Each structure stands twice: as structure tokens, then as C-alpha cells.
Coordinates of C-alpha atoms in Angstrom, one line a residue:
M1 CA -45.9 -76.9 4.0
E2 CA -43.1 -74.5 4.3
V3 CA -40.2 -73.3 1.9
K4 CA -37.3 -71.2 2.9
I5 CA -34.4 -69.8 0.8
Y6 CA -31.1 -68.3 2.0
D7 CA -28.3 -66.5 0.3
R8 CA -25.6 -69.0 0.5
N9 CA -22.8 -66.3 1.1
S10 CA -24.4 -63.9 3.4
Q11 CA -27.1 -66.6 5.0
D12 CA -29.5 -63.6 4.6
L13 CA -33.3 -65.3 4.5
L14 CA -34.6 -64.3 1.1
V15 CA -37.8 -66.2 1.2
E16 CA -39.9 -67.7 3.7
K17 CA -43.4 -69.1 2.7
A18 CA -45.9 -71.2 4.5
Y19 CA -48.9 -72.8 2.8
P20 CA -51.7 -74.5 4.9
S21 CA -51.9 -77.4 2.8
W22 CA -52.6 -78.4 -1.0
H23 CA -56.2 -77.7 -0.1
V24 CA -57.7 -74.4 -1.0
P25 CA -60.9 -73.7 0.5
T26 CA -63.6 -73.5 -2.2
H27 CA -64.8 -69.8 -1.1
Q28 CA -61.3 -68.6 -1.8
G29 CA -61.2 -69.6 -5.4
V30 CA -57.9 -68.9 -7.0
I31 CA -55.4 -66.9 -5.3
D32 CA -53.0 -64.8 -7.7
Q33 CA -50.5 -62.8 -5.8
T34 CA -46.9 -61.2 -6.9
T35 CA -43.9 -60.8 -4.4
S36 CA -40.9 -58.6 -5.4
W37 CA -37.7 -58.1 -3.7
H38 CA -34.3 -56.6 -4.2
H39 CA -31.2 -58.0 -2.7
L40 CA -27.3 -56.9 -3.3
G41 CA -28.0 -55.5 -6.7
E42 CA -30.4 -58.4 -7.8
D43 CA -34.0 -57.8 -8.7
T44 CA -36.5 -60.7 -8.3
S45 CA -40.2 -61.1 -8.9
Y46 CA -42.4 -64.2 -8.3
R47 CA -46.1 -64.5 -9.1
E48 CA -48.1 -67.3 -7.7
I49 CA -51.4 -68.7 -8.7
Y50 CA -52.8 -71.5 -7.1
F51 CA -56.0 -73.4 -6.3
D52 CA -56.9 -76.7 -5.0
G53 CA -54.1 -79.2 -5.7
I54 CA -52.3 -76.9 -8.1
H55 CA -49.7 -74.3 -7.6
I56 CA -48.4 -72.2 -10.6
G57 CA -45.3 -70.0 -10.2
F58 CA -43.8 -67.5 -12.5
G59 CA -40.2 -66.3 -11.7
R60 CA -38.3 -63.5 -13.0
A61 CA -34.7 -62.3 -11.8
L62 CA -31.7 -60.2 -12.9
V63 CA -28.5 -61.8 -11.7
P64 CA -25.3 -59.8 -12.4
H65 CA -23.1 -62.4 -11.1
I66 CA -23.0 -66.2 -10.2
K67 CA -25.6 -66.7 -7.2
R68 CA -25.9 -69.6 -4.9
F69 CA -28.9 -70.5 -2.5
D70 CA -29.7 -72.9 0.0
V71 CA -33.3 -74.1 -0.4
H72 CA -35.1 -75.9 2.3
S73 CA -38.5 -77.4 1.6
D74 CA -40.8 -79.8 3.3
V75 CA -43.3 -80.0 0.4
E76 CA -44.0 -83.3 -1.4
T77 CA -44.6 -82.2 -4.9
V78 CA -44.7 -83.3 -8.6
E79 CA -43.3 -80.2 -10.7
M80 CA -43.8 -79.4 -14.3
H81 CA -40.6 -77.2 -14.6
F82 CA -40.1 -74.8 -17.5
A83 CA -36.7 -73.0 -17.6
L84 CA -37.5 -70.1 -20.1
Q85 CA -34.4 -68.3 -19.9
G86 CA -31.0 -68.6 -17.8
M87 CA -28.8 -71.7 -16.6
K88 CA -29.3 -73.1 -12.9
S89 CA -28.5 -76.3 -11.3
A90 CA -29.0 -77.9 -7.9
K91 CA -27.4 -80.5 -5.9
A92 CA -29.8 -82.3 -3.6
D93 CA -29.4 -85.3 -1.4
Q94 CA -32.6 -86.5 -2.7
F95 CA -31.4 -86.9 -6.4
H96 CA -28.3 -89.0 -7.4
K97 CA -26.9 -86.3 -9.6
P98 CA -27.2 -82.5 -10.1
V99 CA -30.4 -81.5 -11.7
A100 CA -29.8 -78.8 -14.2
F101 CA -31.6 -76.8 -16.8
A102 CA -30.6 -74.4 -19.6
S103 CA -32.7 -71.9 -21.5
N104 CA -35.8 -73.2 -23.1
Q105 CA -35.7 -76.8 -21.4
H106 CA -38.3 -78.5 -19.5
N107 CA -38.9 -81.4 -17.4
I108 CA -41.0 -83.2 -14.7
L109 CA -39.9 -84.1 -11.5
F110 CA -41.0 -85.6 -8.0
A111 CA -39.5 -84.4 -4.7
K112 CA -40.1 -85.6 -1.4
G113 CA -39.1 -82.3 0.2
L114 CA -35.9 -80.6 -0.7
Q115 CA -32.5 -79.7 0.7
A116 CA -30.5 -78.2 -2.1
D117 CA -27.6 -76.0 -3.0
M118 CA -28.7 -74.2 -6.0
Q119 CA -26.6 -72.2 -8.3
W120 CA -27.7 -69.6 -10.9
E121 CA -25.4 -68.2 -13.7
A122 CA -25.0 -64.8 -14.1
D123 CA -28.1 -64.0 -16.6
E124 CA -31.5 -62.8 -16.6
F125 CA -33.9 -65.7 -15.7
Q126 CA -37.3 -66.5 -16.4
S127 CA -39.0 -69.6 -15.3
C128 CA -42.5 -71.4 -14.7
E129 CA -43.2 -74.2 -12.1
I130 CA -46.3 -75.8 -12.0
N131 CA -46.8 -78.1 -8.9
F132 CA -49.4 -80.7 -8.2
S133 CA -50.1 -82.6 -5.3
P134 CA -49.0 -86.2 -5.9
E135 CA -52.2 -87.7 -5.6
L136 CA -53.9 -85.3 -8.2
F137 CA -50.9 -85.7 -10.5
K138 CA -51.2 -89.6 -10.6
K139 CA -54.9 -89.1 -11.8
Y140 CA -53.5 -87.5 -14.8
L141 CA -50.6 -89.8 -15.5
P142 CA -51.4 -92.5 -18.2
E143 CA -50.9 -96.1 -17.4
G144 CA -49.2 -98.7 -19.7
N145 CA -46.3 -96.8 -20.3
T146 CA -42.7 -98.0 -18.9
L147 CA -41.6 -94.5 -18.2
F148 CA -44.8 -93.4 -16.5
D149 CA -45.3 -96.5 -14.5
R150 CA -41.7 -96.1 -13.3
F151 CA -42.5 -92.6 -12.3
R152 CA -45.7 -93.6 -10.6
N153 CA -44.1 -96.4 -8.6
N154 CA -41.3 -94.0 -7.6
I155 CA -43.9 -91.4 -6.2
E156 CA -45.6 -94.1 -4.4
K157 CA -42.4 -95.2 -2.7
E158 CA -41.6 -91.3 -2.1
C159 CA -38.4 -91.6 -4.1
S160 CA -37.2 -88.2 -5.7
Q161 CA -36.6 -88.3 -9.3
L162 CA -36.9 -86.9 -12.8
L163 CA -39.3 -88.2 -15.3
A164 CA -36.5 -88.4 -17.8
Q165 CA -32.8 -88.0 -17.3
E166 CA -32.5 -85.6 -20.4
N167 CA -34.5 -82.5 -20.4
R168 CA -36.5 -81.6 -23.3
L169 CA -37.2 -78.5 -25.5
I170 CA -40.1 -76.1 -24.8
S171 CA -42.0 -76.2 -27.9
H172 CA -44.0 -73.4 -29.5
Q173 CA -47.3 -74.8 -28.5
M174 CA -45.9 -74.8 -25.0
H175 CA -44.9 -71.2 -24.9
Q176 CA -48.4 -70.3 -25.9
L177 CA -50.0 -72.0 -23.3
L178 CA -47.7 -70.3 -20.8
Q179 CA -48.6 -67.2 -22.2
N180 CA -52.2 -68.0 -21.9
I181 CA -51.8 -68.9 -18.3
W182 CA -50.0 -65.8 -17.6
N183 CA -52.8 -63.5 -19.5
C184 CA -55.7 -65.2 -18.1
D185 CA -57.9 -62.5 -16.6
A186 CA -61.1 -64.5 -15.7
Q187 CA -62.4 -64.4 -12.2
G188 CA -63.7 -67.0 -9.6
I189 CA -64.7 -70.4 -10.8
F190 CA -64.1 -69.4 -14.4
K191 CA -60.6 -68.5 -13.8
R192 CA -59.9 -71.8 -12.2
L193 CA -61.6 -73.9 -15.0
Y194 CA -59.7 -72.1 -17.7
L195 CA -56.3 -72.5 -15.7
E196 CA -56.9 -76.1 -15.0
H197 CA -57.7 -76.8 -18.6
K198 CA -54.4 -75.0 -19.9
V199 CA -52.3 -76.7 -17.2
I200 CA -53.5 -80.2 -18.3
E201 CA -53.0 -79.4 -22.0
L202 CA -49.6 -78.4 -21.0
L203 CA -49.0 -81.6 -19.2
M204 CA -50.3 -83.3 -22.2
L205 CA -47.8 -81.8 -24.5
Q206 CA -44.9 -82.7 -22.1
L207 CA -46.0 -86.3 -21.8
E208 CA -46.2 -86.4 -25.6
Q209 CA -42.7 -85.3 -26.1
F210 CA -41.3 -87.9 -23.6
V211 CA -43.2 -90.8 -25.2
K212 CA -42.0 -89.8 -28.6
G213 CA -38.2 -89.4 -27.3
T214 CA -37.5 -86.0 -28.8
K215 CA -34.4 -85.1 -27.2
L216 CA -31.9 -82.0 -27.3
A217 CA -30.0 -81.5 -30.4
L218 CA -28.9 -78.0 -30.5
S219 CA -26.3 -76.4 -32.4
I220 CA -27.0 -72.8 -31.6
K221 CA -24.5 -70.8 -29.4
K222 CA -25.4 -69.6 -26.2
S223 CA -24.8 -66.0 -27.2
D224 CA -27.1 -66.4 -30.2
A225 CA -29.7 -68.3 -27.9
D226 CA -29.7 -65.1 -25.8
K227 CA -30.4 -63.0 -28.6
M228 CA -33.2 -65.3 -29.7
H229 CA -34.8 -65.2 -26.3
A230 CA -34.4 -61.2 -26.6
V231 CA -36.4 -61.2 -30.0
R232 CA -39.1 -63.4 -28.4
D233 CA -39.5 -61.3 -25.4
F234 CA -39.9 -58.3 -27.8
I235 CA -42.6 -60.0 -29.6
T236 CA -44.5 -61.2 -26.5
S237 CA -44.6 -57.6 -25.3
H238 CA -45.2 -55.7 -28.5
L239 CA -47.9 -57.7 -30.5
D240 CA -48.7 -54.4 -32.1
A241 CA -45.4 -53.4 -33.5
E242 CA -44.5 -53.5 -37.0
S243 CA -40.9 -54.9 -37.3
S244 CA -39.3 -56.5 -40.4
L245 CA -37.1 -59.4 -39.8
T246 CA -34.0 -57.0 -40.7
D247 CA -35.4 -54.6 -37.9
L248 CA -35.3 -57.4 -35.2
A249 CA -32.0 -58.7 -36.3
K250 CA -30.5 -55.4 -35.8
M251 CA -32.2 -54.7 -32.6
V252 CA -30.4 -57.8 -31.0
G253 CA -27.0 -57.5 -32.9
T254 CA -27.4 -60.3 -35.4
N255 CA -28.2 -60.8 -39.0
E256 CA -31.2 -62.2 -40.8
Y257 CA -29.9 -65.5 -41.4
T258 CA -28.8 -66.4 -37.7
L259 CA -32.2 -65.1 -36.6
K260 CA -34.3 -67.1 -39.0
K261 CA -32.2 -70.3 -38.4
G262 CA -31.6 -70.0 -34.5
F263 CA -35.3 -68.9 -33.8
K264 CA -36.5 -71.9 -35.7
E265 CA -34.2 -74.2 -34.0
L266 CA -34.9 -72.9 -30.6
F267 CA -38.7 -72.5 -30.5
G268 CA -39.7 -74.9 -33.4
T269 CA -41.3 -72.3 -35.7
S270 CA -40.6 -69.0 -37.7
V271 CA -40.4 -65.5 -36.3
F272 CA -43.3 -64.4 -38.0
A273 CA -45.4 -67.7 -37.5
F274 CA -44.6 -67.3 -33.8
W275 CA -45.8 -63.6 -33.9
S276 CA -48.9 -64.4 -35.7
D277 CA -50.0 -66.9 -33.5
L278 CA -49.4 -64.8 -30.3
K279 CA -51.3 -62.1 -32.0
L280 CA -54.3 -64.3 -33.1
Q281 CA -54.6 -65.8 -29.6
R282 CA -54.7 -62.7 -27.8
A283 CA -57.2 -61.6 -30.4
K284 CA -59.6 -64.3 -29.6
E285 CA -59.1 -63.4 -25.9
L286 CA -60.1 -59.9 -26.5
L287 CA -63.2 -60.7 -28.9
L288 CA -64.6 -63.0 -26.1
D289 CA -64.5 -59.8 -24.0
Q290 CA -67.7 -58.1 -25.1
D291 CA -66.3 -54.5 -24.4
R292 CA -64.1 -54.7 -27.6
T293 CA -65.1 -54.3 -31.1
V294 CA -63.6 -56.3 -34.1
Y295 CA -62.0 -53.1 -35.2
E296 CA -60.5 -52.3 -31.7
V297 CA -59.1 -55.9 -31.5
A298 CA -57.6 -55.6 -34.9
F299 CA -55.8 -52.4 -34.0
L300 CA -54.7 -53.6 -30.5
T301 CA -53.1 -56.4 -32.1
G302 CA -51.2 -54.8 -34.9
Y303 CA -53.3 -55.4 -38.1
S304 CA -53.4 -52.7 -40.6
S305 CA -57.0 -53.3 -41.5
T306 CA -59.8 -55.5 -40.5
R307 CA -59.9 -57.3 -43.9
H308 CA -56.5 -58.8 -43.2
F309 CA -57.3 -59.6 -39.5
G310 CA -60.6 -61.3 -40.5
T311 CA -58.7 -63.5 -43.2
A312 CA -55.9 -64.3 -40.7
F313 CA -58.5 -65.2 -38.0
K314 CA -60.6 -67.3 -40.0
R315 CA -57.6 -69.3 -41.3
K316 CA -56.4 -70.1 -37.9
F317 CA -59.8 -70.7 -36.0
G318 CA -62.1 -71.6 -38.9
V319 CA -64.7 -68.8 -38.0
S320 CA -64.7 -64.9 -38.6
P321 CA -64.1 -62.7 -35.8
A322 CA -67.5 -61.5 -35.9
K323 CA -69.0 -64.8 -35.6
I324 CA -67.0 -65.8 -32.6
R325 CA -68.7 -63.2 -30.6
R326 CA -72.2 -63.7 -31.8
P327 CA -73.1 -66.7 -29.6
F328 CA -72.9 -64.5 -26.7
Q329 CA -75.0 -61.8 -28.1
D330 CA -78.0 -63.9 -28.1
Y331 CA -78.3 -63.9 -24.4

């Protein structure tokens, strides 16, 4: 299996990757590697995490002007695509019309190889692509639903397609799961089990959205959407910060009303509910690491006291921070 990406204007070869097959030998466990490159003023990094039948890719790029690529791939794959930030489109012979994603959109697609003209608008790009071998994906695809049955039939006919013609919005729960996948620091078989569980949970959320028929209905302007993404990125990388809504609004050049309304519309939750959930999810991960005390975890996740931390933690998980560690201390 091989993927090549060329700069359409200069015809420079930007990426050339060869993968032996969908099968990763058991002794290799989970492969986790990051590649970075700089080309004509653009900085790009791509983190790959893969194991038997599943390939996870997190991409990030700073693109100062419109960028076009030629993409050549002989990989037959089902892809869960999450466009976290930035607008991009691709024209490919395998698809009847251009495939396009804007910020905070997702879809699922099947591709029998790919020969595509891809375009990125000038922006900062973040995306996650989770690719399945078609045979493995079909094991998780429910039966008895017209949309899913059509998708399965087209996979079997080797006919490239999108699961749905209209993308859906990435929900708050999806963002949390993507963050969990990125932050996973388990090793060996435990890392594989954790990642596989989170990927399937993420797939379930995608499929549920398609079944419910929740479609895009955004009124937010692109300039404001960019500011909401900037706030989300700040929160994600500063869990221990103490910032008010006013502070966050000033930081991105907007007002409190626009921030509250736009963030809820784009991510399906309030600014501080999003922040609190991320803090508590990260706290849970840290608590399961026996090298951290409850006090240390509370401090690292921005809580002013262990009492406030304990109350919030128990409200979310139904158990105190101390008790979530105790089962492991009996061994």
C-alpha cells in the first residue's frame, strides 16, 4: 500500500509512504510516529498511530496561501474523517462530485484507491483521519438500516462513496474522544485495547448522528468560527489556566455574547462545560497513574482546592477521586 502527495504547482514530492499491509505483526504492537516537514513557507506535522486493521492520523499545517496537491494512493480504505479546523476540498475521478469539508465537520467515506486534486484554503489546518480495512469496518457497521446497507453494498462493489452526501458537525463528545486518543500514554497491548475502544466509541457517535439525520445549520460567520476554534485550542492546551469569559473573548477579539453563542452553536456545549469536562477527563487519566496524588492532580488541572475538585469529580463520575485509585492499591 502506497501514498504519494505532490505540490501541484512545483511538482515537488512532499510525502511518500509505503505500508506493508493492513496487518501489523502482533509483536510490533502499536506503531506511533510523527513526521514534520517545511515546504515553501508551510509547516506541517503528521502523527500516525496504527495497529492491525486501523490507522489513525492527526495532521496539522499552517498554510499562508491557497495550496493545491496531487494525491496518489492505491489504498482501499474506509475513513472516518474529522475536519477540526480549516477548509479543504478534493476532486477525484472515483467520486461523482468534489468532496469538501469545512471546520468542525465529519463524515465517513470509502475509497478504492485515490487519484485526486486537493485544495486547502489559506488557514491553519487540523484534522484527524481514522482508516479501517474494509473487512474490519464491515464488522462494526450495523445491519437493517437503508443508509448503512447501501454503504456496505458499495464497499463490496468497490465503489468509492461518502456515507452521507451532507457532512455532520463534530460534537463535544467526539472532541473529547479525539483528545483521549491523542493523549493516550498506555503501552503495548493496553494501548491497543484503549485506542480500539475509543475508536469504536467514536464510530458509534458518528453513526448515531447519521441515523438521527442531524444536519448542518450554522449561522455563525467564518471569522467568528475561527475565534471559537482559537478559544477551544487555548482551553485544550491550558487546562490549568484561570480565565474568565471576558478574558477569553478579549484574547480572540470578540465579545462575551458572541463567544457564548458561537461556541455553543459550533461545539454543542458552553465554554466552561467544555473546559470542565476536559479537566475532569484529564484528571481521571492522571489519577489512574499511581505516581500522582489527588492534590497533585487537582493542581495540574486548575482546581483551587481538593474539595472543589472532589465535588466536581464525583458529580461527573459518581465516585470520589480517592476511590477511583483505591482498587489498584489492593494489589
